[in-house]
Coordinates of C-alpha atoms in Angstrom, one line a residue:
Chain D
M1 CA -7.4 -30.1 16.2
P2 CA -7.1 -27.3 13.5
G3 CA -4.6 -24.5 14.1
L4 CA -5.8 -21.2 15.4
T5 CA -5.6 -19.5 12.1
D6 CA -7.8 -22.2 10.4
I7 CA -10.9 -21.5 12.4
S8 CA -13.6 -19.1 11.2
L9 CA -14.1 -15.6 12.6
L10 CA -17.4 -16.7 14.3
D11 CA -15.6 -19.8 15.9
A12 CA -12.8 -17.6 17.1
A13 CA -15.4 -15.2 18.6
A14 CA -17.1 -18.1 20.4
A15 CA -13.8 -19.5 21.7
L16 CA -12.9 -16.0 23.0
R17 CA -16.2 -15.9 24.9
K18 CA -15.7 -19.3 26.5
G19 CA -12.1 -18.3 27.5
E20 CA -10.6 -21.1 25.4
V21 CA -8.3 -18.7 23.7
S22 CA -7.3 -15.1 24.2
S23 CA -7.2 -12.3 21.7
R24 CA -3.4 -12.3 22.2
D25 CA -3.3 -16.0 21.2
L26 CA -5.2 -15.2 18.0
T27 CA -3.1 -12.2 17.3
E28 CA 0.2 -13.9 17.9
A29 CA -1.0 -16.9 15.7
C30 CA -1.8 -14.5 12.8
L31 CA 1.5 -12.5 13.2
S32 CA 3.5 -15.7 13.2
R33 CA 1.8 -17.0 10.1
I34 CA 2.4 -13.6 8.4
D35 CA 6.1 -13.9 9.3
T36 CA 6.2 -17.3 7.7
L37 CA 4.1 -16.8 4.6
D38 CA 4.0 -13.1 3.7
P39 CA 7.6 -13.0 2.3
R40 CA 6.2 -15.2 -0.5
L41 CA 2.7 -13.6 -0.8
H42 CA 3.4 -9.9 -0.2
A43 CA -0.1 -9.3 1.0
F44 CA 0.9 -6.6 3.5
L45 CA 2.5 -3.2 2.9
T46 CA 2.8 -2.3 6.6
L47 CA 2.6 -4.5 9.7
T48 CA 1.5 -3.1 13.0
P49 CA 2.5 -5.8 15.5
D50 CA 2.9 -3.5 18.5
L51 CA -0.4 -1.8 17.9
A52 CA -2.1 -5.2 17.4
L53 CA -0.7 -6.7 20.6
E54 CA -1.7 -3.6 22.6
Q55 CA -5.3 -3.8 21.1
A56 CA -5.3 -7.6 21.8
D57 CA -4.4 -7.1 25.5
A58 CA -7.0 -4.4 25.9
A59 CA -9.6 -6.7 24.3
D60 CA -8.6 -9.5 26.7
S61 CA -9.0 -7.2 29.7
A62 CA -12.5 -6.2 28.4
L63 CA -13.3 -9.9 28.0
A64 CA -12.3 -10.6 31.5
S65 CA -14.6 -8.0 33.0
W66 CA -17.3 -9.1 30.6
R67 CA -17.1 -12.6 31.9
K68 CA -17.3 -11.4 35.5
S69 CA -20.3 -9.2 35.0
G70 CA -21.8 -11.0 32.0
S71 CA -23.8 -7.8 31.4
A72 CA -23.6 -5.9 28.1
D73 CA -23.4 -7.5 24.7
L74 CA -19.9 -8.0 23.4
P75 CA -19.6 -7.3 19.7
L76 CA -18.6 -10.4 17.6
T77 CA -15.7 -8.5 16.2
H78 CA -14.2 -8.0 19.7
G79 CA -10.7 -9.3 19.9
I80 CA -10.6 -10.5 16.3
P81 CA -7.4 -9.7 14.2
L82 CA -8.2 -8.0 10.9
A83 CA -6.3 -6.5 8.0
I84 CA -7.1 -3.2 6.4
K85 CA -6.6 -2.3 2.8
D86 CA -4.0 0.5 2.5
V87 CA -6.5 3.0 1.1
L88 CA -8.2 3.4 4.4
C89 CA -6.7 5.8 6.9
V90 CA -5.6 4.6 10.3
Q91 CA -4.2 7.4 12.5
G92 CA -0.5 7.3 12.8
V93 CA -0.1 4.1 10.7
Q94 CA 1.6 4.6 7.3
T95 CA -1.1 4.8 4.5
T96 CA 0.3 4.8 1.0
C97 CA -2.6 3.7 -1.4
G98 CA 0.1 1.6 -3.0
S99 CA 1.7 4.8 -4.3
K100 CA 5.1 6.5 -4.0
I101 CA 3.3 9.8 -3.8
L102 CA 2.0 8.9 -0.3
E103 CA 5.1 7.1 0.9
G104 CA 5.6 7.8 4.6
F105 CA 2.1 9.4 5.0
L106 CA 0.8 9.1 8.6
P107 CA -2.9 10.0 8.6
P108 CA -4.0 12.4 11.3
Y109 CA -7.3 10.6 11.7
T110 CA -8.9 7.2 11.2
A111 CA -11.5 6.2 8.6
T112 CA -15.0 5.7 10.1
S113 CA -15.3 2.1 8.9
V114 CA -12.0 1.3 10.7
S115 CA -12.7 3.3 13.8
R116 CA -16.1 1.6 14.3
L117 CA -14.3 -1.8 14.2
I118 CA -11.6 -0.6 16.6
D119 CA -14.3 0.7 18.9
A120 CA -15.9 -2.8 18.7
G121 CA -12.7 -4.3 20.0
S122 CA -11.1 -5.5 16.7
V123 CA -7.3 -5.9 16.4
I124 CA -5.5 -4.2 13.5
L125 CA -2.7 -6.4 12.1
G126 CA -1.6 -4.1 9.3
K127 CA -2.3 -2.5 5.9
T128 CA -2.7 -4.6 2.8
N129 CA -1.4 -4.2 -0.7
T130 CA -3.5 -2.6 -3.4
D131 CA -3.2 -1.4 -7.0
E132 CA -2.0 2.2 -6.8
F133 CA -5.0 4.3 -5.6
A134 CA -7.2 1.2 -6.2
M135 CA -6.8 1.5 -9.9
G136 CA -6.4 -2.0 -11.3
S137 CA -7.6 -5.5 -11.4
S138 CA -4.5 -7.5 -10.4
T139 CA -2.5 -5.6 -7.6
E140 CA 0.3 -5.4 -10.2
N141 CA -0.1 -1.6 -10.3
S142 CA 1.1 -1.3 -6.7
A143 CA 4.3 0.8 -6.6
Y144 CA 5.6 -1.7 -4.0
G145 CA 5.4 -4.8 -6.1
P146 CA 2.6 -7.3 -6.8
T147 CA 0.8 -9.6 -4.3
H148 CA 0.9 -13.3 -5.2
N149 CA -2.2 -15.5 -5.3
P150 CA -2.0 -18.1 -2.5
W151 CA -3.4 -20.8 -4.9
D152 CA -0.6 -20.3 -7.4
L153 CA 2.2 -17.9 -6.5
E154 CA 2.8 -17.1 -10.2
R155 CA -0.7 -15.7 -10.6
V156 CA -2.3 -12.5 -9.5
P157 CA -4.7 -12.3 -6.6
G158 CA -7.0 -10.0 -8.5
G159 CA -7.4 -6.4 -7.5
S160 CA -7.5 -3.9 -6.4
S161 CA -8.1 -5.4 -2.9
G162 CA -5.6 -8.2 -3.8
G163 CA -3.6 -7.9 -0.6
S164 CA -6.8 -8.3 1.5
A165 CA -8.0 -11.3 -0.5
A166 CA -4.7 -13.1 -0.4
A167 CA -4.4 -12.4 3.4
V168 CA -7.8 -13.9 4.0
A169 CA -7.2 -16.9 1.7
A170 CA -3.9 -17.7 3.3
G171 CA -5.2 -17.5 6.8
L172 CA -3.1 -14.5 7.8
C173 CA -6.2 -12.8 9.3
Y174 CA -9.8 -13.7 10.1
A175 CA -11.2 -11.0 7.7
A176 CA -10.0 -7.9 5.9
L177 CA -11.5 -4.6 4.7
G178 CA -11.5 -3.8 1.0
T179 CA -12.9 -1.2 -1.2
D180 CA -14.9 -1.6 -4.4
T181 CA -15.1 1.1 -7.1
G182 CA -15.5 -1.2 -10.1
G183 CA -15.1 -4.7 -8.7
S184 CA -12.2 -4.4 -6.4
V185 CA -13.7 -6.5 -3.6
R186 CA -15.6 -9.0 -5.6
Q187 CA -13.0 -9.9 -8.3
P188 CA -10.1 -10.6 -5.9
A189 CA -12.5 -12.5 -3.6
S190 CA -13.3 -14.7 -6.7
F191 CA -9.6 -15.1 -7.7
C192 CA -8.6 -16.1 -4.1
G193 CA -11.6 -18.3 -3.2
V194 CA -13.0 -16.1 -0.4
T195 CA -16.3 -14.4 0.2
G196 CA -16.4 -10.6 -0.5
L197 CA -19.1 -8.1 0.1
K198 CA -19.5 -4.9 -1.9
T199 CA -21.8 -2.7 0.0
S200 CA -24.4 -0.3 -1.5
Y201 CA -23.2 3.2 -2.3
G202 CA -23.8 5.2 0.8
R203 CA -24.2 2.3 3.2
V204 CA -20.7 2.5 4.8
S205 CA -19.1 5.9 5.4
R206 CA -16.3 6.9 3.0
Y207 CA -14.8 9.2 5.6
G208 CA -11.1 8.4 5.7
L209 CA -11.2 6.3 2.5
I210 CA -8.7 8.0 0.2
A211 CA -10.9 9.0 -2.8
Y212 CA -10.6 7.4 -6.2
G213 CA -14.1 7.8 -7.9
S214 CA -16.3 9.5 -5.4
S215 CA -19.7 8.6 -7.0
L216 CA -18.6 4.9 -7.2
D217 CA -16.4 4.2 -4.2
T218 CA -17.7 1.8 -1.5
V219 CA -16.1 0.1 1.5
G220 CA -16.6 -3.6 1.9
A221 CA -15.0 -6.7 3.5
L222 CA -13.6 -10.1 2.7
A223 CA -13.8 -13.2 4.8
R224 CA -13.9 -17.0 4.5
S225 CA -17.7 -17.2 4.6
A226 CA -20.8 -15.0 4.3
S227 CA -21.6 -15.6 8.0
D228 CA -18.1 -14.3 9.0
L229 CA -18.9 -11.1 7.0
I230 CA -22.1 -10.3 8.9
P231 CA -20.5 -8.8 12.1
L232 CA -18.1 -6.7 10.0
F233 CA -20.9 -5.3 7.9
E234 CA -23.2 -4.6 10.8
T235 CA -20.4 -2.8 12.7
M236 CA -19.3 -0.6 9.7
A237 CA -22.6 0.2 8.2
G238 CA -24.8 3.2 9.1
Y239 CA -25.1 6.9 8.9
D240 CA -22.0 9.0 9.6
E241 CA -22.2 12.8 9.9
L242 CA -18.7 13.0 8.4
D243 CA -19.9 11.6 5.0
S244 CA -22.8 13.5 3.6
T245 CA -23.5 10.7 1.1
S246 CA -23.9 8.1 3.9
V247 CA -27.5 7.0 4.1
R248 CA -29.7 7.3 7.2
D249 CA -31.8 4.1 6.5
P250 CA -31.7 1.7 9.4
L251 CA -30.1 -1.7 9.0
P252 CA -32.7 -4.5 8.8
A253 CA -32.3 -7.3 11.3
L254 CA -30.4 -10.1 9.7
V255 CA -31.8 -13.5 10.6
L256 CA -30.1 -16.5 9.0
N257 CA -32.6 -19.2 8.0
G258 CA -30.5 -22.3 7.1
S259 CA -30.5 -23.6 3.5
D260 CA -34.1 -23.0 2.6
L261 CA -34.5 -20.6 -0.3
H262 CA -38.2 -21.0 -1.0
G263 CA -39.8 -17.8 -2.0
L264 CA -36.6 -16.3 -3.4
H265 CA -36.7 -15.1 -7.1
I266 CA -33.4 -15.2 -8.9
G267 CA -32.8 -13.5 -12.2
V268 CA -29.9 -14.6 -14.5
P269 CA -28.9 -11.8 -16.8
R270 CA -28.3 -13.3 -20.3
E271 CA -25.8 -10.5 -21.1
Y272 CA -23.4 -11.8 -18.4
F273 CA -22.6 -15.0 -20.3
I274 CA -20.4 -13.8 -23.2
D275 CA -18.3 -15.3 -25.9
G276 CA -14.7 -15.6 -24.9
M277 CA -15.3 -16.4 -21.2
Q278 CA -13.5 -19.4 -19.7
P279 CA -15.9 -22.3 -20.2
E280 CA -15.2 -23.7 -16.7
V281 CA -16.3 -20.4 -15.2
E282 CA -19.6 -20.5 -17.0
A283 CA -20.1 -24.2 -16.1
A284 CA -19.4 -23.6 -12.4
V285 CA -21.7 -20.6 -12.2
R286 CA -24.5 -22.4 -14.0
T287 CA -24.1 -25.4 -11.7
A288 CA -24.3 -23.1 -8.7
I289 CA -27.5 -21.5 -10.0
A290 CA -29.0 -25.0 -10.4
M291 CA -28.0 -25.7 -6.8
I292 CA -29.7 -22.6 -5.6
E293 CA -32.8 -23.6 -7.6
S294 CA -32.8 -27.0 -6.0
M295 CA -32.8 -25.3 -2.6
G296 CA -36.1 -23.8 -3.4
A297 CA -35.4 -20.5 -5.2
S298 CA -37.2 -19.8 -8.5
V299 CA -34.8 -18.9 -11.4
E300 CA -35.6 -17.0 -14.5
E301 CA -33.6 -15.4 -17.3
V302 CA -33.6 -11.6 -17.3
S303 CA -32.1 -9.0 -19.6
L304 CA -29.9 -6.0 -18.6
P305 CA -29.7 -4.7 -22.2
H306 CA -27.1 -1.9 -21.6
T307 CA -24.5 -4.2 -19.9
D308 CA -22.0 -3.9 -22.7
L309 CA -21.9 -0.1 -22.3
A310 CA -20.9 -0.3 -18.6
L311 CA -17.2 -0.7 -19.5
P312 CA -16.9 2.5 -21.6
V313 CA -19.1 4.4 -19.2
Y314 CA -17.0 3.4 -16.2
Y315 CA -13.7 4.1 -17.9
L316 CA -14.8 7.7 -18.6
I317 CA -16.6 8.5 -15.3
A318 CA -14.1 6.9 -12.9
P319 CA -11.0 8.5 -14.5
A320 CA -12.8 11.9 -14.6
E321 CA -13.5 11.7 -10.9
A322 CA -10.0 10.4 -10.2
S323 CA -8.4 13.3 -12.2
A324 CA -10.2 15.7 -9.9
N325 CA -9.6 13.7 -6.7
L326 CA -5.9 13.2 -7.3
A327 CA -5.3 16.9 -8.0
R328 CA -4.5 17.3 -4.3
Y329 CA -1.2 15.4 -4.6
D330 CA 1.1 18.3 -5.3
G331 CA 3.9 17.9 -2.9
V332 CA 2.8 20.7 -0.6
R333 CA 0.8 19.3 2.3
F334 CA 1.7 15.6 2.5
G335 CA 3.8 13.0 0.8
P336 CA 7.3 13.4 -0.7
R337 CA 8.2 16.4 -2.8
V338 CA 10.4 16.5 -5.9
T339 CA 12.0 19.9 -5.9
G340 CA 11.8 21.9 -9.1
D341 CA 12.9 25.3 -10.4
D342 CA 9.8 26.9 -9.0
L343 CA 6.4 25.9 -7.6
W344 CA 5.0 25.2 -11.0
D345 CA 7.9 22.9 -11.8
Q346 CA 7.6 21.3 -8.4
Y347 CA 4.0 20.2 -9.2
L348 CA 5.0 18.8 -12.6
Q349 CA 8.1 16.9 -11.3
T350 CA 6.4 15.6 -8.1
R351 CA 3.3 14.3 -10.0
G352 CA 5.2 13.2 -13.1
S353 CA 7.7 11.1 -11.2
L354 CA 5.8 9.8 -8.2
F355 CA 2.5 8.6 -9.8
G356 CA 2.8 5.2 -11.5
P357 CA 1.8 4.5 -15.2
E358 CA -1.8 3.4 -14.6
V359 CA -2.6 6.3 -12.4
K360 CA -1.1 8.8 -14.9
R361 CA -3.0 7.0 -17.7
R362 CA -6.3 7.5 -15.8
I363 CA -5.6 11.1 -14.8
M364 CA -4.9 11.9 -18.4
L365 CA -8.0 10.0 -19.6
G366 CA -10.2 11.8 -17.1
T367 CA -8.6 15.2 -17.7
Y368 CA -9.3 14.8 -21.4
A369 CA -12.9 13.6 -20.8
L370 CA -13.5 16.7 -18.7
S371 CA -11.7 19.2 -20.9
A372 CA -13.2 22.1 -22.8
G373 CA -14.8 20.9 -26.0
Y374 CA -14.9 17.2 -25.1
Y375 CA -17.0 17.3 -21.8
D376 CA -20.4 16.8 -23.5
A377 CA -19.2 14.1 -25.9
Y378 CA -17.4 12.0 -23.3
Y379 CA -18.2 12.8 -19.6
G380 CA -21.7 14.1 -20.2
Q381 CA -22.7 11.3 -22.6
A382 CA -21.2 8.7 -20.1
Q383 CA -23.4 10.1 -17.3
K384 CA -26.5 9.8 -19.5
V385 CA -25.7 6.2 -20.4
R386 CA -25.1 5.5 -16.7
T387 CA -28.8 6.4 -16.2
L388 CA -29.8 3.6 -18.7
I389 CA -27.5 1.1 -16.9
K390 CA -29.1 2.0 -13.5
A391 CA -32.6 1.7 -15.1
D392 CA -31.7 -1.8 -16.3
F393 CA -31.2 -2.9 -12.6
D394 CA -34.4 -1.0 -11.5
Q395 CA -36.3 -2.8 -14.2
A396 CA -34.9 -6.3 -13.4
F397 CA -35.6 -5.9 -9.6
Q398 CA -39.3 -5.3 -10.4
S399 CA -39.5 -9.0 -11.1
V400 CA -36.7 -10.7 -9.2
D401 CA -35.1 -10.3 -5.7
L402 CA -31.5 -11.0 -6.7
L403 CA -29.4 -11.3 -9.8
A404 CA -26.9 -14.2 -10.2
C405 CA -23.9 -14.0 -12.6
P406 CA -20.2 -14.6 -12.9
V407 CA -17.7 -12.3 -11.2
A408 CA -15.0 -12.3 -13.9
P409 CA -14.7 -13.9 -17.3
T410 CA -11.7 -16.0 -16.2
T411 CA -9.9 -17.4 -13.1
A412 CA -6.7 -15.7 -11.9
F413 CA -4.3 -14.9 -14.7
R414 CA -0.5 -15.0 -14.6
I415 CA 1.5 -12.0 -13.3
G416 CA 2.5 -10.0 -16.3
E417 CA -0.1 -11.7 -18.6
H418 CA -1.8 -8.5 -19.7
G419 CA 1.5 -6.7 -20.2
D420 CA 1.2 -3.1 -21.2
D421 CA -2.3 -3.4 -22.7
P422 CA -4.7 -1.4 -20.5
L423 CA -7.8 -2.2 -22.5
S424 CA -7.4 -6.0 -22.2
M425 CA -7.0 -5.5 -18.4
Y426 CA -10.1 -3.3 -18.3
L427 CA -12.1 -6.1 -19.9
E428 CA -11.5 -8.2 -16.7
D429 CA -14.0 -5.8 -15.0
V430 CA -16.8 -6.3 -17.4
F431 CA -19.2 -8.1 -14.9
T432 CA -18.4 -6.1 -11.8
L433 CA -18.6 -2.5 -13.2
P434 CA -22.4 -2.3 -13.7
A435 CA -23.2 -2.7 -9.9
N436 CA -21.0 0.3 -9.1
L437 CA -22.6 2.4 -11.8
A438 CA -26.0 1.5 -10.4
G439 CA -24.9 1.8 -6.7
V440 CA -26.3 -1.7 -5.8
P441 CA -24.6 -4.2 -3.5
G442 CA -23.0 -7.4 -4.5
I443 CA -21.4 -10.5 -3.0
S444 CA -18.8 -12.8 -4.5
F445 CA -18.4 -16.3 -3.2
P446 CA -16.6 -19.5 -4.3
V447 CA -18.6 -22.0 -6.5
G448 CA -15.9 -24.3 -7.8
F449 CA -12.4 -24.7 -9.2
D450 CA -11.0 -24.9 -12.8
T451 CA -8.7 -27.7 -13.9
R452 CA -5.7 -25.8 -12.7
G453 CA -7.1 -25.8 -9.2
L454 CA -7.9 -22.1 -9.3
P455 CA -11.0 -20.8 -7.5
I456 CA -14.1 -19.7 -9.5
G457 CA -16.5 -17.2 -7.9
M458 CA -20.2 -16.3 -8.5
Q459 CA -21.8 -12.9 -7.9
L460 CA -25.2 -12.0 -6.5
N461 CA -26.5 -8.5 -6.8
A462 CA -29.4 -7.0 -4.8
P463 CA -31.4 -3.8 -5.0
H464 CA -29.8 -0.7 -3.2
L465 CA -29.4 -1.4 0.6
G466 CA -30.2 -5.1 0.0
E467 CA -27.0 -6.5 1.7
A468 CA -29.0 -8.6 4.3
L469 CA -30.5 -10.7 1.5
L470 CA -27.2 -11.1 -0.2
L471 CA -25.5 -12.3 3.0
K472 CA -28.4 -14.6 3.9
S473 CA -28.6 -16.2 0.4
A474 CA -24.8 -16.7 0.2
H475 CA -24.9 -18.2 3.7
S476 CA -27.7 -20.6 2.6
Y477 CA -25.6 -21.8 -0.4
Q478 CA -22.5 -22.2 1.9
Q479 CA -24.7 -24.4 4.2
E480 CA -25.0 -26.9 1.4
T481 CA -21.5 -26.7 -0.2
T482 CA -17.9 -26.8 0.9
W483 CA -16.2 -24.7 -1.8
H484 CA -15.6 -21.9 0.7
M485 CA -13.9 -24.3 3.1
Q486 CA -11.1 -25.2 0.7
R487 CA -7.7 -23.8 1.6
P488 CA -4.6 -23.3 -0.6
V489 CA -1.7 -25.5 0.4
L490 CA 1.1 -23.2 1.6
A491 CA 3.6 -25.5 3.4
Chain N
M1 CA -10.2 8.9 -32.6
A2 CA -6.4 9.1 -32.6
L3 CA -4.8 11.6 -30.3
T4 CA -1.8 13.5 -31.6
L5 CA 1.4 13.9 -29.6
D6 CA 0.6 17.6 -29.2
E7 CA -2.9 16.8 -27.8
V8 CA -1.3 14.4 -25.3
R9 CA 1.2 17.0 -24.4
H10 CA -1.6 19.5 -23.8
I11 CA -3.5 17.0 -21.6
A12 CA -0.4 16.3 -19.5
F13 CA 0.0 20.1 -19.1
L14 CA -3.6 20.4 -17.9
A15 CA -3.0 17.5 -15.5
R16 CA 0.3 18.9 -14.2
L17 CA 2.3 15.8 -15.2
E18 CA 5.8 16.0 -16.4
L19 CA 6.1 13.2 -19.0
E20 CA 9.1 11.8 -20.9
E21 CA 8.8 11.8 -24.7
E22 CA 8.5 8.0 -24.6
E23 CA 5.6 8.2 -22.2
L24 CA 3.8 10.7 -24.4
E25 CA 4.1 8.3 -27.3
R26 CA 2.8 5.4 -25.3
Y27 CA -0.1 7.3 -23.9
A28 CA -1.0 8.7 -27.3
Q29 CA -1.5 5.2 -28.5
Q30 CA -3.1 3.7 -25.4
L31 CA -5.5 6.6 -24.7
S32 CA -6.5 6.6 -28.4
A33 CA -7.4 2.9 -28.1
V34 CA -9.6 3.5 -25.0
L35 CA -11.3 6.5 -26.6
E36 CA -11.9 4.5 -29.7
Y37 CA -13.6 1.9 -27.6
A38 CA -15.6 4.5 -25.7
S39 CA -16.8 6.1 -28.9
R40 CA -19.6 3.4 -29.0
L41 CA -21.4 5.5 -26.4
N42 CA -22.1 8.0 -29.1
E43 CA -24.3 5.5 -30.9
V44 CA -26.7 5.5 -28.0
D45 CA -29.6 8.0 -28.3
T46 CA -29.7 9.9 -25.0
T47 CA -31.6 13.0 -26.1
Q48 CA -34.4 12.2 -23.6
I49 CA -32.1 10.9 -20.8
A50 CA -31.0 12.9 -17.8
P51 CA -27.4 12.4 -16.6
T52 CA -26.7 10.4 -13.4
A53 CA -24.1 12.2 -11.2
S54 CA -25.0 10.2 -8.1
V55 CA -27.2 7.1 -7.5
L56 CA -28.6 8.8 -4.4
P57 CA -31.3 11.4 -4.6
L58 CA -29.7 14.8 -5.0
Q59 CA -29.2 16.4 -1.7
A60 CA -27.2 19.1 0.0
P61 CA -27.7 18.3 3.6
L62 CA -26.8 20.9 6.2
R63 CA -25.1 19.9 9.4
P64 CA -25.9 21.6 12.7
D65 CA -23.8 24.8 13.0
I66 CA -21.9 23.9 16.2
V67 CA -18.5 25.1 17.2
R68 CA -16.2 22.1 17.6
P69 CA -12.5 21.7 18.2
C70 CA -10.4 21.2 15.1
P71 CA -7.3 19.0 14.9
P72 CA -4.1 20.6 16.3
R73 CA -2.1 22.6 13.8
E74 CA 1.1 20.5 14.5
L75 CA -0.8 17.3 13.6
M76 CA -2.0 18.7 10.3
L77 CA 1.5 20.0 9.4
S78 CA 3.2 16.8 10.5
N79 CA 3.2 15.3 7.0
A80 CA 4.3 18.4 5.2
P81 CA 7.6 18.1 3.2
E82 CA 8.5 21.6 4.4
E83 CA 7.0 23.8 7.0
E84 CA 7.9 27.1 8.5
R85 CA 6.3 29.0 11.4
G86 CA 3.2 26.9 11.4
M87 CA 2.6 27.1 7.7
F88 CA 3.2 24.9 4.6
R89 CA 6.4 26.2 2.9
V90 CA 6.6 26.3 -1.0
P91 CA 9.1 27.7 -3.4
P92 CA 8.6 31.4 -4.3
V93 CA 5.8 32.1 -6.8
L94 CA 6.5 35.8 -7.3
E95 CA 9.6 37.4 -8.9
K96 CA 11.8 39.3 -6.5
S97 CA 11.3 43.0 -7.2

């Protein structure tokens, strides 16, 4: 008999319906496992046990009446304990973005993605660690200290949704919300051996997501399998009048069809297999692609010729948007204030001392790229090359349904390994940035382990709004493999 | 593309960041390295290419003009480092006459 925190989200939902467990049982099991393991992992920045138990009891009452009447459909997320990345606002619950500049901030409202899950009966366990303002690939940029990878505590969980990925991998929750601006759901999912969905730009409302790069930011989720992600995605997705960039397109019905992939055309972009990538990563991804082919899909090599330009484009556009978005942190309306000689000095002192090094670096980079005399050469040129990167995807999706490629060039690296060399850290994002620049969705799921026992992930990308095909295809692969069922040993 | 210390000082001024001398030196070196890497974009011919500001079709949707309640003032002020009489309080910005 596996423990309550070992079962999948869908099995937990089934057990709740049958009355075999209560939401309070599930919530207490998660809270107890967090108590035991999180001192070593540091996946959470804030825990909300009182709120969680209150929501669990409410979910149990609703379940009791549902069982009596048997009438209306109960959402699959009902009564399920979840963790929320600490860049999404939850009213009255401290939301820091991993930054000292928002220490103690209690949002006056809740993000749409989260409120839809709460309305669907989910239980909120707490807020997970992140690189400061989601800027990073390792969670080392959190002002509150790094999260540790459950597979090797001396290694990073990836980032920026590293707290959410570690929490799911360690069984501290059934699923977690993350955000993906340049790979921040997919790369930590890969490093922690879980399944992560980056949604299409505009598919999930950004209302209440504290902005980093507004033309790139997306809300996604991490869970232990593709099928566990489906109820989260279906609950969060859809038009929201509070986000004018959220799309009105209806969600297609998502019907899982076992492991048969006949009729599916997969493209393998040759630019995603580069010199210097860890050979075990390439081998595992190629083996997984062969597996998908053996399940009936047709596979062909394709080219996305501007791939190598995605990194410089991203590291001009994202910092430029960040420098504008982060102008609001001035010590006037929220967050702590460092008192100066006058208002001007207060701005300088508050921002200079409460932002961390990576955030300051990106604000400076973005400010420069937008400044008089340099705008056309940097920001303007980056936006034009972005058009070419998006056109690469449009062109590829003329002939294939999905693209299959690695998530990251390596498995999880050691804490401190990239030291104070930002460019070497940025190179970790080389395979995930293009999807954000093109606005297309992606899914990352485990396809093997390296010789150190660290998980290896593979990525599928679909055309804009193609999440259903991603979830179905990853689910098919997971019907035939057991990589996603492996768990780290955390005695 | 190497940034001078004075250029970095000017960027920090534009971004309203008070930086230590040691930070200025480090950022001069690190930002120069990133900009050097980014300079490869200038080798791409984009004379016929339109910029992409958003992957969605450009739109400026209007919402219905309906009067709705706004959040209570106390709630919106509740995170302020300093408030006074229902307003955000800041240090004086005008000289006393």
